[in-house]
Short mmCIF file of C-alpha atoms in Angstrom, two decimals:
data_model
loop_
_atom_site.label_atom_id
_atom_site.label_comp_id
_atom_site.label_asym_id
_atom_site.label_seq_id
_atom_site.Cartn_x
_atom_site.Cartn_y
_atom_site.Cartn_z
CA MET A 265 0.14 -0.05 0.10
CA ASP A 266 1.55 3.60 -1.06
CA THR A 267 1.88 6.04 1.52
CA VAL A 268 -0.75 8.66 1.95
CA THR A 269 0.23 12.32 1.36
CA LEU A 270 -1.46 14.87 3.71
CA LEU A 271 -1.05 18.49 2.65
CA LEU A 272 -1.82 20.57 5.45
CA ASP A 273 -2.82 24.30 5.40
CA LEU A 274 -0.97 26.37 8.38
CA ASP A 275 -3.27 29.73 8.94
CA ASP A 276 -6.65 28.71 10.66
CA THR A 277 -6.00 24.94 10.24
CA LEU A 278 -2.95 23.88 12.14
CA LEU A 279 -2.63 27.61 13.83
CA ASP A 280 -5.44 29.70 15.04
CA THR A 281 -4.67 32.89 13.47
CA ASN A 282 -6.46 36.26 13.82
CA MET A 283 -5.73 37.66 10.65
CA GLN A 284 -7.30 41.04 11.60
CA ALA A 285 -5.05 41.43 14.52
CA PHE A 286 -1.99 39.52 12.55
CA ALA A 287 -1.88 41.64 9.56
CA PRO A 288 -1.72 45.25 11.30
CA ALA A 289 0.54 44.03 13.76
CA TYR A 290 3.03 42.49 11.00
CA PHE A 291 2.90 45.57 8.92
CA GLY A 292 3.30 47.74 11.86
CA ALA A 293 6.51 45.81 13.26
CA LEU A 294 8.03 45.69 9.73
CA ALA A 295 7.26 49.61 9.20
CA ALA A 296 8.82 50.03 12.61
CA SER A 297 11.86 47.96 11.88
CA LEU A 298 12.91 49.90 8.69
CA ALA A 299 11.41 53.29 9.55
CA ASP A 300 14.75 54.86 10.02
CA ARG A 301 15.54 53.96 6.20
CA VAL A 302 12.22 53.75 4.74
CA ALA A 303 9.19 56.06 5.41
CA PRO A 304 6.07 53.71 6.62
CA GLU A 305 3.87 55.36 4.08
CA VAL A 306 6.12 54.28 1.38
CA MET A 307 7.12 50.97 2.67
CA LEU A 308 3.41 49.68 3.33
CA PRO A 309 2.16 50.26 -0.61
CA ALA A 310 5.55 48.48 -1.80
CA LEU A 311 4.84 45.78 0.51
CA MET A 312 1.08 45.40 -0.76
CA ALA A 313 2.11 45.48 -4.26
CA GLY A 314 4.95 43.00 -3.92
CA THR A 315 2.42 40.59 -2.54
CA LYS A 316 -0.13 41.39 -5.26
CA ALA A 317 2.63 40.28 -7.80
CA MET A 318 3.17 37.00 -6.09
CA MET A 319 -0.50 36.53 -6.23
CA LEU A 320 -0.61 37.12 -9.96
CA ASN A 321 2.71 35.06 -10.88
CA GLU A 322 2.16 32.47 -13.55
CA ASP A 323 5.91 32.44 -14.50
CA PRO A 324 7.61 29.32 -13.69
CA SER A 325 11.13 30.81 -14.27
CA ARG A 326 10.75 33.26 -11.36
CA SER A 327 10.55 32.12 -7.62
CA LEU A 328 7.96 34.16 -5.66
CA SER A 329 10.85 36.04 -3.61
CA GLU A 330 12.18 37.19 -7.09
CA VAL A 331 8.92 38.45 -7.87
CA PHE A 332 8.34 40.08 -4.85
CA ASP A 333 11.77 41.64 -4.86
CA ALA A 334 11.52 42.73 -8.23
CA VAL A 335 8.19 45.13 -7.35
CA PHE A 336 8.97 45.86 -3.55
CA PHE A 337 12.72 47.38 -3.37
CA PRO A 338 12.26 49.58 -6.56
CA GLN A 339 9.23 51.14 -5.28
CA LEU A 340 11.02 51.81 -2.05
CA GLY A 341 13.81 53.41 -4.26
CA MET A 342 16.49 51.08 -2.92
CA GLU A 343 18.36 47.87 -3.97
CA ARG A 344 17.89 44.56 -2.29
CA GLN A 345 21.43 44.57 -0.63
CA ALA A 346 20.78 47.77 1.32
CA LEU A 347 18.26 46.21 3.23
CA ALA A 348 18.66 42.55 3.12
CA ASP A 349 20.31 42.24 6.61
CA ARG A 350 17.81 44.43 8.35
CA ILE A 351 15.16 42.11 7.15
CA ASP A 352 16.97 39.29 7.84
CA ARG A 353 17.27 40.52 11.46
CA PHE A 354 13.32 41.28 11.56
CA TYR A 355 12.61 37.95 10.82
CA ASP A 356 14.88 36.69 13.47
CA ASP A 357 14.27 39.01 16.33
CA THR A 358 11.13 40.89 15.72
CA PHE A 359 8.69 38.61 13.87
CA PRO A 360 8.70 35.96 16.69
CA SER A 361 7.21 38.84 19.02
CA LEU A 362 3.72 38.49 17.01
CA ALA A 363 3.16 35.16 18.31
CA HIS A 364 0.63 36.92 20.67
CA VAL A 365 -1.84 37.57 17.75
CA ALA A 366 -2.19 33.70 16.99
CA SER A 367 -2.72 30.55 19.34
CA GLN A 368 -2.09 27.11 19.42
CA ARG A 369 -4.87 24.40 18.43
CA PRO A 370 -4.27 21.45 20.72
CA ALA A 371 -6.67 19.37 18.60
CA ALA A 372 -4.30 20.03 15.64
CA VAL A 373 -1.08 19.05 17.28
CA GLU A 374 -2.93 15.54 18.44
CA PHE A 375 -3.97 15.05 14.63
CA VAL A 376 -0.40 15.61 13.40
CA ARG A 377 1.31 13.53 15.97
CA TRP A 378 -1.47 10.62 15.23
CA ALA A 379 -0.93 11.22 11.40
CA PHE A 380 2.78 10.61 11.73
CA GLN A 381 2.73 7.60 13.84
CA SER A 382 0.37 6.27 11.59
CA GLY A 383 2.84 6.57 8.45
CA TYR A 384 1.40 9.62 6.70
CA ARG A 385 3.47 11.68 4.71
CA ILE A 386 2.72 15.39 5.82
CA GLY A 387 3.35 18.60 4.05
CA VAL A 388 2.92 22.04 5.43
CA ALA A 389 1.07 23.72 2.41
CA THR A 390 0.94 27.17 3.76
CA ASN A 391 0.37 29.91 1.13
CA PRO A 392 4.15 30.97 0.33
CA TYR A 393 3.97 34.59 0.98
CA PHE A 394 6.36 34.56 3.67
CA PRO A 395 10.20 33.47 3.86
CA LEU A 396 10.85 30.12 5.43
CA LYS A 397 12.12 31.72 8.50
CA ALA A 398 8.51 33.32 8.97
CA VAL A 399 6.82 30.12 8.32
CA HIS A 400 8.85 28.33 10.87
CA HIS A 401 8.01 30.70 13.33
CA ARG A 402 4.41 30.52 12.76
CA MET A 403 4.61 26.70 13.05
CA ARG A 404 6.37 27.12 16.36
CA TRP A 405 3.69 29.15 17.37
CA ALA A 406 1.21 26.36 16.17
CA GLY A 407 3.23 23.82 18.73
CA LEU A 408 4.61 22.22 15.66
CA PRO A 409 8.23 23.13 15.54
CA PRO A 410 9.84 22.15 12.43
CA GLU A 411 12.99 21.12 14.24
CA ASP A 412 10.84 18.42 16.00
CA ASN A 413 8.64 17.15 13.14
CA ASP A 414 9.84 15.46 9.94
CA PHE A 415 7.67 17.38 7.55
CA ALA A 416 8.26 16.22 3.86
CA LEU A 417 7.84 19.94 2.77
CA VAL A 418 7.10 23.16 3.88
CA SER A 419 6.35 25.98 0.90
CA SER A 420 7.84 29.23 1.35
CA TYR A 421 8.32 32.27 -1.05
CA GLU A 422 12.12 31.11 -1.79
CA ASN A 423 11.18 27.76 -2.77
CA PHE A 424 7.78 28.20 -4.65
CA HIS A 425 6.85 30.11 -8.02
CA PHE A 426 2.99 30.08 -7.54
CA THR A 427 0.53 30.94 -4.82
CA LYS A 428 -2.69 29.16 -3.78
CA GLU A 429 -4.51 31.63 -6.01
CA SER A 430 -3.06 29.38 -8.86
CA PRO A 431 -3.77 25.53 -8.91
CA ALA A 432 -0.26 24.96 -10.14
CA TYR A 433 0.61 25.55 -6.64
CA PHE A 434 -0.58 22.20 -5.70
CA SER A 435 1.09 20.46 -8.64
CA GLU A 436 4.22 22.12 -7.92
CA PHE A 437 3.98 20.99 -4.08
CA LEU A 438 3.68 17.41 -5.46
CA ALA A 439 6.48 17.77 -7.73
CA GLN A 440 8.85 19.06 -5.07
CA LEU A 441 8.04 15.96 -3.29
CA GLY A 442 9.16 14.00 -6.30
CA TRP A 443 5.62 13.06 -7.56
CA GLN A 444 5.33 10.02 -5.04
CA LYS A 445 2.53 7.35 -6.30
CA GLY A 446 -0.44 7.01 -3.81
CA PRO A 447 -3.21 8.79 -2.56
CA VAL A 448 -3.03 12.96 -1.69
CA VAL A 449 -5.40 14.93 0.56
CA MET A 450 -5.32 18.70 0.94
CA VAL A 451 -6.68 19.77 4.21
CA GLY A 452 -7.50 23.20 4.46
CA ASN A 453 -10.13 25.79 5.98
CA ASP A 454 -10.76 27.88 3.03
CA LEU A 455 -12.96 26.63 0.65
CA ASP A 456 -11.80 29.24 -2.18
CA MET A 457 -7.98 29.06 -1.47
CA ASP A 458 -7.31 25.87 -0.20
CA LEU A 459 -9.82 23.22 -1.68
CA LEU A 460 -11.35 24.37 -4.81
CA PRO A 461 -7.88 25.19 -6.51
CA ALA A 462 -6.63 21.63 -5.09
CA ARG A 463 -9.63 19.68 -6.58
CA LYS A 464 -8.74 21.37 -9.98
CA ALA A 465 -5.32 20.24 -9.78
CA GLY A 466 -7.03 16.87 -9.44
CA LEU A 467 -6.55 16.16 -5.49
CA ALA A 468 -8.78 14.60 -3.13
CA VAL A 469 -9.70 17.55 -0.23
CA PHE A 470 -11.07 17.71 3.21
CA TRP A 471 -12.69 20.89 4.44
CA LEU A 472 -11.66 21.55 8.19
CA ARG A 473 -14.38 23.38 9.64
CA LEU A 474 -14.45 24.27 13.19
CA ASP A 475 -17.60 25.97 13.33
CA GLY A 476 -20.15 23.36 13.81
CA GLY A 477 -22.35 24.58 11.18
CA GLU A 478 -24.52 22.91 8.37
CA LYS A 479 -22.65 21.04 5.72
CA GLU A 480 -21.98 22.87 2.78
CA ALA A 481 -20.88 21.94 -0.77
CA ASP A 482 -20.31 18.34 -1.85
CA ILE A 483 -16.83 18.04 0.18
CA PRO A 484 -16.21 15.85 3.08
CA GLN A 485 -15.81 18.40 6.20
CA GLY A 486 -15.68 18.70 10.09
CA ASP A 487 -13.16 18.96 12.90
CA PHE A 488 -9.90 17.30 13.33
CA SER A 489 -11.78 14.13 14.88
CA ALA A 490 -13.85 13.82 11.76
CA LEU A 491 -10.75 14.29 9.62
CA ARG A 492 -9.24 11.60 11.49
CA GLN A 493 -12.49 9.42 11.29
CA TRP A 494 -12.70 9.98 7.53
CA LEU A 495 -9.36 9.21 6.65
CA GLU A 496 -9.60 5.79 8.79
CA THR A 497 -12.64 4.79 7.02
CA THR A 498 -12.22 5.82 3.53
CA ASP A 499 -10.68 3.76 1.09
CA PRO A 500 -7.40 5.07 -0.03
CA VAL A 501 -7.53 4.03 -3.72
CA SER A 502 -10.37 6.74 -3.75
CA LEU A 503 -7.89 9.39 -2.71
CA THR A 504 -5.64 8.70 -5.76
CA PRO A 505 -5.11 12.12 -7.66
CA ALA A 506 -7.16 11.83 -10.91
CA PHE A 507 -5.25 13.94 -13.69
CA ASP A 508 -7.32 13.38 -16.52
CA THR A 509 -9.09 16.96 -16.86
CA PRO A 510 -7.69 19.85 -19.02
CA GLU A 511 -6.84 21.92 -15.81
CA ALA A 512 -4.76 19.11 -13.97
CA VAL A 513 -2.94 18.48 -17.30
CA LEU A 514 -2.10 22.16 -17.66
CA ASN A 515 -0.94 22.74 -13.92
CA ILE A 516 1.34 19.69 -14.08
CA LEU A 517 3.01 21.16 -17.23
CA ARG A 518 3.22 24.62 -15.59
CA SER A 519 4.84 23.27 -12.49
CA THR A 520 7.66 21.03 -13.83
CA PRO A 521 9.92 23.63 -14.80
CA ALA A 522 9.26 25.51 -11.82
CA ALA A 523 9.89 22.55 -9.43
CA LEU A 524 12.92 21.57 -11.32
CA ALA A 525 14.19 25.01 -10.59
CA THR A 526 13.95 24.63 -6.81
CA LEU A 527 15.32 20.87 -6.85
CA LEU A 528 18.03 21.47 -9.12
CA ARG A 529 19.09 24.92 -7.70
CA ASN A 530 22.78 25.74 -6.59
CA LEU A 531 23.96 22.07 -7.27
CA ALA A 532 27.90 21.64 -7.61
CA LEU A 533 29.00 19.98 -10.88
CA ASP A 534 29.43 16.56 -9.71
CA ARG A 535 26.16 16.23 -8.57
CA TRP A 536 24.83 17.11 -12.13
CA VAL A 537 27.03 14.71 -13.97
CA ASN A 538 27.28 11.67 -11.60
CA ARG A 539 25.28 8.61 -12.45
CA PRO A 540 23.53 7.18 -9.57
CA GLY A 541 24.10 3.48 -10.83
CA GLU A 542 24.98 1.25 -13.74
CA GLY A 543 22.75 1.96 -16.62
CA GLU A 544 21.16 5.06 -15.13
CA TRP A 545 21.00 8.60 -16.26
CA SER A 546 22.67 11.68 -14.53
CA LEU A 547 20.88 14.90 -13.72
CA THR A 548 22.29 16.31 -16.83
CA GLU A 549 21.07 13.83 -18.90
CA ILE A 550 17.70 13.57 -17.50
CA VAL A 551 17.07 17.20 -18.20
CA CYS A 552 18.59 17.17 -21.69
CA HIS A 553 16.49 14.57 -22.51
CA LEU A 554 13.16 16.47 -21.27
CA ARG A 555 14.84 19.44 -23.39
CA ASP A 556 14.88 17.76 -26.33
CA VAL A 557 11.67 15.85 -26.41
CA GLU A 558 9.94 19.18 -25.33
CA THR A 559 11.34 20.79 -28.29
CA GLU A 560 11.20 18.08 -31.10
CA ILE A 561 8.37 15.71 -30.08
CA ASN A 562 5.80 17.61 -27.46
CA LEU A 563 5.50 21.02 -28.65
CA ARG A 564 5.35 20.02 -32.45
CA ARG A 565 2.66 17.44 -31.74
CA ILE A 566 0.71 19.97 -30.17
CA GLU A 567 1.27 22.69 -33.00
CA ARG A 568 0.37 19.66 -35.56
CA VAL A 569 -2.80 18.63 -33.91
CA LEU A 570 -4.28 22.15 -33.61
CA ALA A 571 -3.09 23.19 -37.27
CA GLU A 572 -4.07 20.18 -38.78
CA ASP A 573 -7.55 18.03 -39.41
CA ASN A 574 -6.48 14.47 -37.67
CA PRO A 575 -2.76 14.39 -38.05
CA LEU A 576 -1.08 11.07 -38.44
CA LEU A 577 1.84 11.29 -35.65
CA ALA A 578 4.97 9.18 -35.74
CA GLY A 579 6.10 7.46 -32.70
CA VAL A 580 9.76 8.40 -32.06
CA VAL A 581 12.53 6.42 -29.95
CA SER A 582 14.20 9.15 -27.50
CA ASP A 583 16.18 7.22 -25.00
CA ASP A 584 19.01 6.47 -27.49
CA TRP A 585 19.71 10.19 -27.80
CA VAL A 586 21.61 10.19 -24.30
CA GLU A 587 24.21 8.31 -26.01
CA THR A 588 24.14 9.54 -29.70
CA ARG A 589 23.75 13.30 -28.77
CA ASN A 590 26.38 13.19 -25.94
CA TYR A 591 24.54 14.64 -23.29
CA ALA A 592 26.97 13.71 -20.66
CA SER A 593 29.25 16.40 -21.94
CA GLN A 594 26.53 19.21 -21.97
CA ASP A 595 25.53 21.69 -19.39
CA GLY A 596 22.79 20.63 -17.43
CA ASP A 597 21.80 24.03 -16.01
CA GLN A 598 21.74 25.67 -19.55
CA ALA A 599 19.68 22.29 -20.46
CA LEU A 600 17.15 23.13 -17.85
CA GLN A 601 16.64 26.72 -19.20
CA GLY A 602 16.31 25.16 -22.69
CA PHE A 603 13.56 23.23 -21.35
CA LEU A 604 11.84 26.11 -19.53
CA THR A 605 11.75 27.88 -22.90
CA GLU A 606 9.98 25.52 -24.67
CA ARG A 607 7.92 24.42 -22.19
CA LYS A 608 6.58 27.99 -21.80
CA LYS A 609 6.01 28.10 -25.37
CA ALA A 610 3.90 24.66 -25.03
CA VAL A 611 1.70 25.87 -22.30
CA ALA A 612 1.00 29.07 -24.09
CA THR A 613 0.07 27.32 -27.05
CA LEU A 614 -2.52 25.07 -25.13
CA VAL A 615 -3.71 27.81 -23.48
CA GLY A 616 -4.23 29.83 -26.46
CA ALA A 617 -6.04 27.00 -27.96
CA GLY A 618 -8.97 27.35 -25.73
CA ASP A 619 -11.65 24.50 -26.17
CA SER A 620 -9.39 22.45 -28.68
CA TRP A 621 -8.68 19.57 -26.00
CA ASN A 622 -10.79 17.01 -27.92
CA ARG A 623 -9.16 17.89 -31.40
CA PRO A 624 -8.19 14.18 -32.84
CA ALA A 625 -5.18 12.59 -33.92
CA ARG A 626 -3.88 9.51 -35.02
CA HIS A 627 -0.69 7.82 -33.34
CA THR A 628 1.41 5.25 -35.19
CA ILE A 629 1.92 3.03 -32.00
CA PHE A 630 -1.37 3.89 -30.04
CA GLY A 631 -3.86 4.80 -32.61
CA PRO A 632 -6.51 7.21 -32.39
CA THR A 633 -5.90 9.97 -30.00
CA THR A 634 -6.87 13.39 -28.75
CA LEU A 635 -5.12 16.72 -28.02
CA LEU A 636 -6.09 16.25 -24.00
CA GLU A 637 -4.80 12.54 -24.17
CA LEU A 638 -1.07 13.53 -25.82
CA SER A 639 -0.96 16.38 -23.18
CA GLY A 640 -1.67 13.95 -20.63
CA ILE A 641 1.02 11.67 -21.89
CA ILE A 642 3.40 14.76 -21.60
CA ALA A 643 2.27 15.26 -18.01
CA GLY A 644 2.79 11.68 -17.27
CA HIS A 645 6.17 11.99 -18.67
CA ASP A 646 7.02 14.81 -16.58
CA ARG A 647 6.03 13.03 -13.42
CA ASP A 648 8.22 10.28 -14.16
CA HIS A 649 11.26 11.98 -14.73
CA VAL A 650 10.89 14.36 -11.65
CA HIS A 651 10.74 11.36 -9.87
CA GLN A 652 13.84 9.97 -11.43
CA ILE A 653 15.49 13.46 -10.41
CA TRP A 654 14.23 13.57 -6.89
CA LYS A 655 15.37 9.82 -6.30
CA THR A 656 18.41 10.92 -7.63
CA LEU A 657 19.34 14.12 -5.28
CA GLN A 658 18.05 11.67 -2.30
CA ALA A 659 20.64 9.06 -2.95
#
């Protein structure tokens, strides 16, 4: 039986956050910490503008921290380096003092303890507006310090490219976990931010509701006790992600270059070129394969299906390219940038095609097909190779 992955929201799920108190306290504390360098009336609009830019980002080539910095610091009229140390000290020294505007949920701590003991894989799927330091502080406020809990992944603005406003956030989360096989459940309190986007990404969801109100929407819901009972009595097979809709496929295609940018960031050359075992590919070879398949097979097939009536698509054997094209001698990071460029073209083409997912084609190996099925095959190919990269990195 595959391990069940739980993605747990933080604010108002694991942590009782009074956002009406937290937001002004946070803004005020940051403004006060920087007041000798930046006027509060300048800093606060810049902060809001940077946050909005993160919410709207759909570019897998830019982390949320890069998106934020590109808006925030120019509005201040300063370079990032001029304030970086001061902002770091704020999150080290001042941010922890905001704990009084949040409180622990003992039932959440008990649930997480039970889930770990029961063998669940757990990720903290908080909306990644904050630096990891700040997220870790808030986890401590929740009674779930990261140093004492083996969370598989915690999302933050340094390591993510999408916020929860985009369903691609959830695909990126699973990609950074290595696209593990098995059931996945997103648990959160916010229907519009946690649950509906996760459903669009193909995931099962549970609506954490502590208000005791009448059931709303066709979604399993209740408190932590109900969540535990639901997990214990639900067939895990029914919680397996379904990636068969256009939205789910598109979100995987968007997330792959974003997740690879994080997984492969700042690697030493030997990590790129070492083969993990006899007959296995190095990271450089995997990424070169992804680049060339995207350029010469995937994108061309998408374009032909959209341009021609029921085109005949030839099967292509690409695995031997690793040797015939001498991928081992190439630059892995440059190959990743090439893959990113071509993938952005493919996604833009599919988005621009609108409701053309059922356009037919014929494949010389598996026969009649559609644009949706072909795109789903690309997404499956992505998942396989992201998992391969993740395993190589773990080794």
